[in-house]
Amino acid sequence: MKRFSFYSIVYLICGIICLACSDFLDEKPKDQIPEDEAYKTLQSLYLNTVASMYSHVGGYENSQGLQGTTRGIYDFNTLTTDEAMIPTRGGDWYDGGFWQRLYLHTWGVQDQSLRATWEYLYKVIILSNKSIETLQASKDKFDKIQIDKYIAEVRAFRAIYYYYLLDMFARVPVTTSSSIPINEIEQSNRKEVFDFIVKELQESVSLLSKERSNQFGEYYGRITQPVVYFVLAKMALNAEVFTDNDWTDGSRRDGNPVYFSIDGVQYNAWQATIVFCDKIKDMGYRLSPDYEDNFIVFNESSVENIFIIPMDKRSYTNQMQYLFRSLHYNHSKALGFGSENGTSATLDALRIFGYGTDNVDPRFEKNYHAGIIYDLNGNQVKDDMGNVLEYFPSEIKLDLSGSLYEKMAGARMKKYAIDKTNIKDGKLIDNDIVLYRYADVLLMKSEAKVRNGESGDAELNEVRARAGAAYRTATLDNIFDERLLELAWEGWRRQDMIRFGKYHEAYSQRPQLHGEASGYTTVFPIPQSILDLNPNLTQNMGY
């Protein structure tokens, strides 16, 4: 197999160790191989403390993995926004109202998927803490310099998981112990979590490899310097949000007085974003000549992708469920897999892409299926009645039950090339899932420059030129739209809408909730069952 060396070993080791656990503080030592075997050599120590952590980046069950599965991080950051929805289609996709609650922002403290997402993130953090403790205890046995590099990699890995917790839940416990009782963990305010993440990433980065994480080899799928600089750029760009301890008081911090120390120099948040972006550029990243190159089958050769979830349908269990979830049954059947006829673009997304106008963005057809549908050989696909299958993007609404367009409304996800040899209804493929890429770096830099009073035209139009889109001035409004045009289906829309002050406002077919003008829905509630376990935790404002 083309990817056997690193990730196949990871999955083999994890199959032996059984690291997955149902509760993030409930490890089962009886399931693990003896410690004297797990940590006997430097290689086995690495496999069981560092490499094993990467088995959690992807997933195959609901709410597990950073992307690829359902009812988890990706859905809470995509299907709650003006980008996409899963409409109710008669007897399909109601699911107790879950998908409607996402889009309408009417989730609550009892939401089981929010709890599962919280537990997934903390499970990985606690396992990271255990790895760091084991590595620290091994310094007398092995080369200290190498152990320090391993520790730095796990610290950065853990900090990235705290980044996702910060983004979703804001006021979360920060713990670096694997054994502290759950009722003794203290809650940190938002800025304290922010400061911890930045500190961990900055202290770790110099010990990490500079190699590309997206390309097959020793560092394939691992945390390397460019991955950390990307997350640091996100931290800096969102600093005014992430350092706001009361997001419901009607005021918001400015990025100018939030300072980062980089290589001994103080920068405000916008300047820091630019510096972190430039560090990635200086490592040789650039836009792929073709937008679609980043999402093809066997996309390890991309010069643009920075961090990915490795996919190998014959070796890994990581799943990519989003095409399966979106396409009509007959459409996917014609492409060689199954599907569930669900996820669609919203009216707002259609408007931003210029759908139905003379100025539709060139990336629309790369990201969406719309109109009459064809198979991979150019033949028209038919429905069960023998009629030509056609999607009607503008007919989308949250509840299509009884509508003439019940099954066919909505532009559907495209983005990733079809793997003709896929298995498990198209959920096991050989297209690596793209988490971070250089086009986002250019858009972050453009936005940071504009917010800092500079021109971001060059970076914005470098992205647009690659797509064949017309020149635009880099205003904040244009950058906000561009982030959807370029990054559709990549899981960034919620964070972008919050940073631009739009997430808590009304948008297509989503009225603003009573009291939502305060911005309380920009942070999810801490699951009530988690609060019940720890009297030190208090609920986020508004819930």
Coordinates of C-alpha atoms in Angstrom, one line a residue:
M1 CA 0.0 0.0 0.0
K2 CA 1.2 3.5 -0.8
R3 CA 0.9 4.8 2.8
F4 CA 1.8 1.8 4.9
S5 CA 4.8 3.0 6.9
F6 CA 3.4 5.5 9.4
Y7 CA -0.3 5.5 9.6
S8 CA -0.8 1.8 9.1
I9 CA 1.5 1.2 12.0
V10 CA -0.5 3.7 14.0
Y11 CA -3.8 1.8 13.4
L12 CA -2.1 -1.5 14.1
I13 CA -0.8 -0.3 17.4
C14 CA -4.1 1.3 18.4
G15 CA -5.9 -1.9 17.6
I16 CA -3.7 -3.6 20.1
I17 CA -3.8 -0.9 22.8
C18 CA -7.6 -0.1 22.4
L19 CA -7.0 3.5 23.3
A20 CA -10.6 4.6 22.5
C21 CA -12.7 5.0 25.6
S22 CA -16.4 5.8 26.2
D23 CA -15.7 8.5 28.8
F24 CA -12.8 10.9 28.5
L25 CA -11.5 10.1 32.0
D26 CA -12.2 6.4 31.9
E27 CA -9.2 4.5 30.5
K28 CA -9.1 0.7 30.9
P29 CA -5.6 -0.4 31.7
K30 CA -6.6 -4.1 31.4
D31 CA -7.1 -3.5 27.6
Q32 CA -3.6 -2.3 27.2
I33 CA -0.4 -4.2 26.6
P34 CA 2.0 -4.2 29.6
E35 CA 3.9 -1.0 30.0
D36 CA 7.3 -2.7 30.0
E37 CA 6.5 -3.8 26.5
A38 CA 4.8 -0.6 25.3
Y39 CA 7.7 1.6 26.4
K40 CA 10.7 -0.8 26.2
T41 CA 12.4 0.8 23.2
L42 CA 12.5 4.4 21.9
Q43 CA 10.5 3.2 18.9
S44 CA 7.8 1.5 20.9
L45 CA 7.7 4.5 23.2
Y46 CA 7.2 6.8 20.2
L47 CA 4.5 4.5 18.8
N48 CA 2.6 4.3 22.0
T49 CA 2.8 7.9 23.1
V50 CA 3.0 10.0 20.0
A51 CA 2.0 8.0 16.9
S52 CA -1.0 6.5 18.6
M53 CA -2.5 9.9 19.2
Y54 CA -3.0 10.4 15.4
S55 CA -5.6 7.6 15.2
H56 CA -8.1 10.1 16.8
V57 CA -7.8 12.9 14.2
G58 CA -10.2 11.1 11.8
G59 CA -13.1 8.9 12.8
Y60 CA -15.8 6.5 11.7
E61 CA -18.5 7.1 14.4
N62 CA -20.7 10.1 15.0
S63 CA -19.0 13.1 16.7
Q64 CA -15.5 11.5 16.4
G65 CA -12.7 13.1 14.4
L66 CA -12.0 16.7 13.4
Q67 CA -13.8 16.1 10.1
G68 CA -15.3 13.3 8.0
T69 CA -18.0 12.2 10.4
T70 CA -21.4 13.6 11.3
R71 CA -22.9 15.3 14.4
G72 CA -19.5 16.6 15.5
I73 CA -17.1 19.6 15.1
Y74 CA -17.8 19.9 11.3
D75 CA -21.6 19.9 11.5
F76 CA -21.7 22.4 14.4
N77 CA -19.4 24.7 12.4
T78 CA -21.1 24.3 9.0
L79 CA -24.8 23.4 9.4
T80 CA -25.4 26.2 11.9
T81 CA -24.4 28.9 9.4
D82 CA -25.5 30.6 6.2
E83 CA -23.5 28.1 4.2
A84 CA -25.4 24.9 4.3
M85 CA -28.4 23.0 5.9
I86 CA -29.9 19.6 6.0
P87 CA -33.6 20.2 5.2
T88 CA -36.4 17.9 6.2
R89 CA -37.5 16.0 3.2
G90 CA -40.8 14.3 4.1
G91 CA -39.9 11.3 6.3
D92 CA -36.2 11.9 5.8
W93 CA -33.9 14.1 7.8
Y94 CA -36.1 15.2 10.7
D95 CA -34.3 13.1 13.3
G96 CA -36.2 14.5 16.2
G97 CA -35.6 18.0 14.9
F98 CA -31.8 17.9 15.3
W99 CA -30.9 19.3 11.9
Q100 CA -33.5 22.1 12.2
R101 CA -32.2 23.0 15.6
L102 CA -28.7 23.3 14.3
Y103 CA -29.7 25.8 11.6
L104 CA -32.1 27.7 13.8
H105 CA -29.6 27.9 16.7
T106 CA -32.2 26.3 19.0
W107 CA -29.8 23.7 20.4
G108 CA -29.9 23.2 24.2
V109 CA -27.9 22.1 27.2
Q110 CA -29.2 18.5 26.8
D111 CA -28.0 18.1 23.2
Q112 CA -26.3 14.6 23.0
S113 CA -24.2 15.5 20.0
L114 CA -22.7 18.5 21.8
R115 CA -21.9 16.2 24.7
A116 CA -20.3 13.6 22.4
T117 CA -18.2 16.3 20.8
W118 CA -17.1 17.7 24.2
E119 CA -16.2 14.2 25.3
Y120 CA -14.3 13.4 22.1
L121 CA -12.1 16.5 22.4
Y122 CA -11.4 15.9 26.1
K123 CA -10.7 12.2 25.5
V124 CA -7.9 13.1 23.2
I125 CA -6.6 15.8 25.6
I126 CA -6.5 13.3 28.5
L127 CA -4.7 10.7 26.4
S128 CA -2.3 13.5 25.3
N129 CA -1.7 14.3 29.0
K130 CA -1.0 10.6 29.7
S131 CA 1.5 10.5 26.8
I132 CA 3.4 13.6 28.0
E133 CA 3.6 12.2 31.5
T134 CA 5.0 8.9 30.2
L135 CA 7.5 10.7 28.0
Q136 CA 8.6 12.9 30.9
A137 CA 9.2 9.8 33.0
S138 CA 11.3 8.3 30.2
K139 CA 13.9 11.0 30.0
D140 CA 16.4 9.0 32.1
K141 CA 16.0 5.9 29.9
F142 CA 16.4 7.4 26.4
D143 CA 18.0 10.3 24.6
K144 CA 16.6 13.5 26.2
I145 CA 16.8 15.6 23.1
Q146 CA 14.6 13.1 21.2
I147 CA 12.2 12.8 24.1
D148 CA 11.8 16.7 24.2
K149 CA 10.9 16.6 20.5
Y150 CA 8.2 14.0 21.2
I151 CA 6.9 16.0 24.1
A152 CA 6.7 19.1 21.9
E153 CA 4.8 17.3 19.2
V154 CA 2.2 16.0 21.7
R155 CA 1.9 19.4 23.4
A156 CA 1.2 21.0 20.1
F157 CA -1.2 18.3 19.2
R158 CA -3.0 18.8 22.6
A159 CA -3.1 22.6 22.1
I160 CA -4.9 22.2 18.7
Y161 CA -7.6 20.2 20.5
Y162 CA -7.9 22.9 23.1
Y163 CA -8.2 25.3 20.1
Y164 CA -11.3 23.5 19.0
L165 CA -12.7 23.5 22.5
L166 CA -12.0 27.3 22.8
D167 CA -13.7 28.0 19.5
M168 CA -16.8 26.0 20.4
F169 CA -17.3 26.3 24.2
A170 CA -15.0 29.3 25.2
R171 CA -14.9 28.8 29.0
V172 CA -13.5 25.3 29.4
P173 CA -11.3 23.5 31.9
V174 CA -7.6 23.4 31.1
T175 CA -5.9 20.4 32.6
T176 CA -2.5 18.9 31.9
S177 CA -3.0 15.9 34.1
S178 CA -4.4 12.5 33.1
S179 CA -5.4 11.5 36.6
I180 CA -7.1 14.5 38.3
P181 CA -10.6 13.6 39.5
I182 CA -13.3 15.1 37.3
N183 CA -14.9 17.0 40.2
E184 CA -11.6 18.8 40.9
I185 CA -11.0 20.3 37.5
E186 CA -11.3 24.1 37.5
Q187 CA -12.9 26.1 34.7
S188 CA -10.8 28.7 32.9
N189 CA -12.1 31.9 31.4
R190 CA -11.9 32.4 27.7
K191 CA -8.7 34.5 27.7
E192 CA -6.9 32.1 30.0
V193 CA -7.6 29.2 27.5
F194 CA -6.4 31.4 24.7
D195 CA -3.2 32.3 26.5
F196 CA -2.6 28.6 27.3
I197 CA -2.9 27.5 23.7
V198 CA -0.7 30.3 22.3
K199 CA 2.0 29.5 25.0
E200 CA 1.9 25.8 24.3
L201 CA 2.2 26.3 20.5
Q202 CA 4.9 28.9 20.7
E203 CA 7.0 26.9 23.1
S204 CA 6.7 23.7 21.0
V205 CA 7.1 24.9 17.5
S206 CA 10.9 25.2 17.4
L207 CA 11.3 21.6 18.3
L208 CA 9.0 20.4 15.5
S209 CA 10.0 19.3 12.0
K210 CA 9.6 21.8 9.1
E211 CA 8.5 19.0 6.8
R212 CA 5.2 19.0 5.0
S213 CA 2.5 17.1 6.9
N214 CA 0.3 16.5 3.9
Q215 CA 2.8 14.6 1.8
F216 CA 3.6 10.9 2.2
G217 CA 6.7 10.1 4.3
E218 CA 7.9 10.2 7.9
Y219 CA 5.7 13.2 8.8
Y220 CA 2.6 12.4 6.9
G221 CA -0.4 13.5 8.9
R222 CA 1.7 14.7 11.8
I223 CA 1.9 18.1 13.6
T224 CA 4.9 20.0 12.0
Q225 CA 5.9 23.6 12.1
P226 CA 3.6 24.8 9.3
V227 CA 0.6 23.2 11.0
V228 CA 1.4 25.0 14.2
Y229 CA 1.9 28.4 12.4
F230 CA -1.4 27.9 10.7
V231 CA -3.2 27.5 14.0
L232 CA -1.3 30.4 15.5
A233 CA -2.5 32.5 12.6
K234 CA -6.0 31.5 13.4
M235 CA -5.5 32.3 17.1
A236 CA -4.2 35.8 16.2
L237 CA -6.9 36.5 13.6
N238 CA -9.6 35.6 16.1
A239 CA -7.9 37.1 19.1
E240 CA -10.5 39.8 19.6
V241 CA -13.1 37.1 19.8
F242 CA -11.1 34.5 21.7
T243 CA -10.0 37.0 24.4
D244 CA -13.5 38.3 25.1
N245 CA -14.6 36.9 28.4
D246 CA -18.1 38.3 28.1
W247 CA -19.3 38.0 24.6
T248 CA -22.8 39.1 25.6
D249 CA -22.1 42.6 27.0
G250 CA -22.4 44.4 23.6
S251 CA -18.7 45.3 23.4
R252 CA -15.8 43.6 21.8
R253 CA -12.1 43.8 22.2
D254 CA -10.0 45.2 19.4
G255 CA -7.1 43.2 17.9
N256 CA -4.7 46.1 18.2
P257 CA -4.1 45.9 22.0
V258 CA -3.8 42.1 21.9
Y259 CA 0.0 41.4 21.7
F260 CA 2.0 38.4 20.6
S261 CA 5.8 38.1 21.1
I262 CA 7.3 36.5 18.0
D263 CA 11.1 36.0 17.8
G264 CA 11.6 38.7 20.4
V265 CA 9.4 41.3 18.7
Q266 CA 5.9 42.5 20.0
Y267 CA 3.1 42.5 17.4
N268 CA -0.6 43.3 17.6
A269 CA -3.0 40.5 16.7
W270 CA -3.2 41.6 13.0
Q271 CA 0.5 42.0 12.6
A272 CA 1.0 38.6 14.3
T273 CA -1.4 37.0 11.9
I274 CA 0.7 38.4 9.0
V275 CA 4.0 37.2 10.5
F276 CA 2.6 33.6 11.1
C277 CA 1.2 33.6 7.5
D278 CA 4.6 34.7 6.1
K279 CA 6.4 31.9 8.0
I280 CA 4.2 29.4 6.2
K281 CA 4.9 31.1 2.9
D282 CA 8.6 31.0 3.6
M283 CA 8.4 27.3 4.0
G284 CA 7.5 27.0 0.3
Y285 CA 3.8 26.7 0.3
R286 CA 1.9 28.1 -2.6
L287 CA -1.4 27.8 -4.4
S288 CA -1.8 24.6 -6.5
P289 CA -2.2 25.6 -10.2
D290 CA -5.6 24.1 -10.3
Y291 CA -8.1 24.5 -7.4
E292 CA -9.3 21.0 -7.8
D293 CA -5.8 19.5 -7.4
N294 CA -6.2 19.8 -3.6
F295 CA -9.2 17.4 -3.5
I296 CA -8.4 14.7 -6.1
V297 CA -7.9 11.0 -5.3
F298 CA -4.4 10.6 -4.0
N299 CA -4.0 14.3 -3.2
E300 CA -0.7 14.0 -1.3
S301 CA 1.1 15.8 -4.1
S302 CA -0.7 19.1 -3.3
V303 CA 1.7 22.0 -2.8
E304 CA -1.1 23.9 -1.0
N305 CA -2.5 21.5 1.6
I306 CA -1.0 22.0 5.0
F307 CA -2.7 19.5 7.4
I308 CA -4.9 16.7 6.3
I309 CA -6.7 13.6 7.7
P310 CA -5.0 10.7 5.9
M311 CA -7.4 8.4 4.0
D312 CA -6.6 5.0 2.7
K313 CA -9.7 2.8 2.2
R314 CA -7.8 -0.4 2.5
S315 CA -5.8 0.4 5.6
Y316 CA -7.6 3.0 7.7
T317 CA -11.0 3.3 9.3
N318 CA -11.3 7.1 8.8
Q319 CA -14.5 8.0 6.9
M320 CA -15.5 10.8 4.7
Q321 CA -19.3 10.9 5.0
Y322 CA -20.2 14.3 3.4
L323 CA -20.7 13.3 -0.2
F324 CA -22.6 10.2 0.9
R325 CA -24.9 12.5 3.0
S326 CA -25.5 15.1 0.4
L327 CA -26.2 13.5 -3.0
H328 CA -29.6 12.1 -4.2
Y329 CA -29.8 8.3 -4.2
N330 CA -29.8 7.8 -7.9
H331 CA -27.0 10.4 -8.4
S332 CA -24.6 8.5 -6.1
K333 CA -25.7 5.1 -7.5
A334 CA -24.6 6.4 -11.0
L335 CA -21.2 7.4 -9.4
G336 CA -20.7 4.0 -7.8
F337 CA -21.8 4.4 -4.2
G338 CA -24.8 5.0 -1.9
S339 CA -26.1 8.2 -0.4
E340 CA -28.8 9.8 1.8
N341 CA -30.0 12.9 -0.2
G342 CA -29.4 15.5 2.5
T343 CA -27.0 18.4 2.8
S344 CA -27.6 21.4 0.5
A345 CA -26.4 25.0 0.0
T346 CA -28.5 27.8 1.5
L347 CA -30.0 30.7 -0.4
D348 CA -27.3 32.9 1.1
A349 CA -24.6 30.7 -0.3
L350 CA -26.2 30.8 -3.7
R351 CA -26.4 34.6 -3.5
I352 CA -22.7 34.9 -2.6
F353 CA -21.7 32.6 -5.5
G354 CA -23.9 34.6 -7.9
Y355 CA -25.9 31.5 -8.8
G356 CA -28.5 32.3 -11.5
T357 CA -26.7 35.5 -12.6
D358 CA -24.3 36.4 -15.4
N359 CA -21.5 36.6 -12.9
V360 CA -21.5 33.2 -11.2
D361 CA -18.2 32.5 -9.5
P362 CA -16.1 29.9 -11.3
R363 CA -15.8 27.9 -8.2
F364 CA -19.5 27.2 -8.0
E365 CA -19.3 24.3 -10.4
K366 CA -16.2 22.9 -8.5
N367 CA -18.1 22.9 -5.2
Y368 CA -21.7 22.1 -6.1
H369 CA -23.9 19.9 -8.2
A370 CA -26.8 21.9 -9.7
G371 CA -29.2 21.5 -12.5
I372 CA -29.3 18.3 -14.7
I373 CA -27.0 15.6 -13.3
Y374 CA -24.6 13.4 -15.3
D375 CA -22.6 10.3 -14.5
L376 CA -18.8 10.1 -14.9
N377 CA -19.3 9.1 -18.5
G378 CA -21.4 12.1 -19.4
N379 CA -24.7 10.3 -19.4
Q380 CA -27.8 11.9 -17.9
V381 CA -28.8 10.3 -14.6
K382 CA -32.5 9.4 -14.3
D383 CA -34.8 9.2 -11.3
D384 CA -36.9 6.1 -10.4
M385 CA -39.6 7.2 -12.8
G386 CA -37.2 7.5 -15.7
N387 CA -37.2 11.3 -15.7
V388 CA -33.9 13.3 -15.9
L389 CA -32.5 13.9 -12.5
E390 CA -32.2 17.6 -11.8
Y391 CA -31.3 19.6 -8.7
F392 CA -33.1 22.9 -8.1
P393 CA -30.8 25.0 -5.9
S394 CA -33.2 28.0 -5.4
E395 CA -36.1 25.8 -4.1
I396 CA -34.2 25.0 -0.9
K397 CA -35.9 25.6 2.4
L398 CA -35.6 24.1 5.9
D399 CA -38.7 21.9 5.6
L400 CA -39.5 20.6 2.2
S401 CA -42.1 18.1 3.3
G402 CA -44.9 18.0 0.7
S403 CA -43.1 20.3 -1.7
L404 CA -42.9 19.5 -5.4
Y405 CA -39.1 19.7 -4.8
E406 CA -39.0 17.6 -1.7
K407 CA -36.3 15.3 -3.0
M408 CA -34.6 17.5 -5.5
A409 CA -34.3 21.0 -3.9
G410 CA -30.8 22.3 -3.2
A411 CA -27.3 22.4 -4.7
R412 CA -25.4 19.4 -3.4
M413 CA -21.8 19.0 -2.3
K414 CA -19.2 18.3 -4.9
K415 CA -15.7 19.5 -3.9
Y416 CA -13.9 16.1 -3.6
A417 CA -13.2 14.1 -6.7
I418 CA -15.0 10.7 -7.0
D419 CA -12.9 7.8 -6.0
K420 CA -14.2 5.2 -8.5
T421 CA -12.8 2.4 -6.3
N422 CA -14.5 3.6 -3.1
I423 CA -16.0 1.2 -0.6
K424 CA -18.6 1.4 2.2
D425 CA -21.0 3.6 0.1
G426 CA -18.3 6.1 -0.8
K427 CA -17.3 6.8 2.8
L428 CA -13.9 5.0 2.5
I429 CA -11.9 6.8 -0.2
D430 CA -8.3 7.7 -1.1
N431 CA -8.8 11.5 -1.1
D432 CA -7.2 12.9 2.1
I433 CA -9.6 15.2 3.9
V434 CA -8.2 18.8 3.8
L435 CA -8.2 20.6 7.1
Y436 CA -5.8 23.5 6.5
R437 CA -4.5 24.9 3.2
Y438 CA -2.5 27.8 1.9
A439 CA -5.4 29.6 0.2
D440 CA -6.7 30.2 3.7
V441 CA -3.3 31.5 4.7
L442 CA -3.5 34.2 1.9
L443 CA -7.1 35.1 2.9
M444 CA -6.1 35.4 6.6
K445 CA -3.2 37.7 5.6
S446 CA -5.4 39.8 3.4
E447 CA -8.0 40.2 6.2
A448 CA -5.3 41.0 8.8
K449 CA -3.8 43.6 6.6
V450 CA -7.1 45.3 6.1
R451 CA -8.0 45.3 9.8
N452 CA -4.5 46.8 10.4
G453 CA -5.2 49.6 8.0
E454 CA -3.2 48.2 5.1
S455 CA -4.1 46.9 1.6
G456 CA -4.9 43.2 1.3
D457 CA -5.6 43.4 -2.4
A458 CA -2.6 41.3 -3.5
E459 CA -3.4 38.3 -1.3
L460 CA -7.1 38.4 -2.0
N461 CA -6.6 38.5 -5.8
E462 CA -3.9 35.9 -5.8
V463 CA -6.6 33.5 -4.6
R464 CA -9.2 34.9 -7.0
A465 CA -6.9 34.8 -10.0
R466 CA -6.2 31.1 -9.5
A467 CA -9.9 30.5 -9.7
G468 CA -10.3 32.7 -12.8
A469 CA -12.4 35.2 -10.9
A470 CA -12.4 39.0 -11.5
Y471 CA -10.3 41.4 -9.5
R472 CA -11.9 42.8 -6.3
T473 CA -10.8 45.3 -3.8
A474 CA -10.0 43.8 -0.4
T475 CA -12.7 45.2 1.8
L476 CA -13.9 43.3 4.8
D477 CA -17.2 42.5 3.1
N478 CA -15.4 41.2 0.0
I479 CA -13.1 39.1 2.1
F480 CA -16.0 37.7 4.1
D481 CA -17.6 36.5 0.8
E482 CA -14.4 35.3 -0.6
R483 CA -13.8 33.0 2.4
L484 CA -17.0 31.1 1.4
L485 CA -16.3 31.2 -2.3
E486 CA -12.8 29.7 -1.7
L487 CA -13.4 27.5 1.4
A488 CA -17.0 26.2 0.9
W489 CA -17.5 22.8 2.6
E490 CA -14.3 23.1 4.6
G491 CA -15.7 23.8 8.0
W492 CA -14.7 27.5 8.6
R493 CA -18.0 29.4 8.1
R494 CA -19.2 29.6 11.8
Q495 CA -15.8 31.0 12.9
D496 CA -15.8 33.5 10.1
M497 CA -19.4 34.6 10.7
I498 CA -18.6 35.2 14.4
R499 CA -15.5 37.2 13.6
F500 CA -17.4 39.3 11.2
G501 CA -20.3 39.8 13.7
K502 CA -22.9 38.0 11.5
Y503 CA -23.4 34.6 13.2
H504 CA -26.1 35.8 15.7
E505 CA -28.0 37.8 13.1
A506 CA -30.9 36.6 10.9
Y507 CA -30.0 35.1 7.6
S508 CA -31.9 33.2 4.9
Q509 CA -34.8 31.4 6.4
R510 CA -33.3 31.7 9.9
P511 CA -34.9 34.4 12.1
Q512 CA -32.9 35.9 14.9
L513 CA -33.8 34.2 18.2
H514 CA -35.3 36.2 21.1
G515 CA -32.3 37.6 23.0
E516 CA -29.8 36.4 20.4
A517 CA -28.8 40.0 19.6
S518 CA -26.5 39.7 22.7
G519 CA -24.4 37.2 20.8
Y520 CA -24.9 34.3 23.3
T521 CA -25.3 31.7 20.5
T522 CA -21.8 32.5 19.3
V523 CA -20.7 30.0 22.0
F524 CA -22.3 26.6 22.5
P525 CA -23.6 25.6 25.9
I526 CA -21.6 23.3 28.1
P527 CA -23.6 20.1 28.2
Q528 CA -25.7 19.8 31.3
S529 CA -24.5 16.3 32.0
I530 CA -20.9 17.6 32.2
L531 CA -21.9 20.4 34.6
D532 CA -23.6 17.8 36.8
L533 CA -20.3 15.9 37.2
N534 CA -18.3 18.9 38.3
P535 CA -19.6 21.7 40.7
N536 CA -16.6 23.9 39.6
L537 CA -18.1 24.4 36.2
T538 CA -20.8 27.1 35.4
Q539 CA -22.9 27.4 32.3
N540 CA -22.1 29.8 29.4
M541 CA -24.1 33.0 29.3
G542 CA -27.5 32.9 27.8
Y543 CA -28.2 29.2 28.4

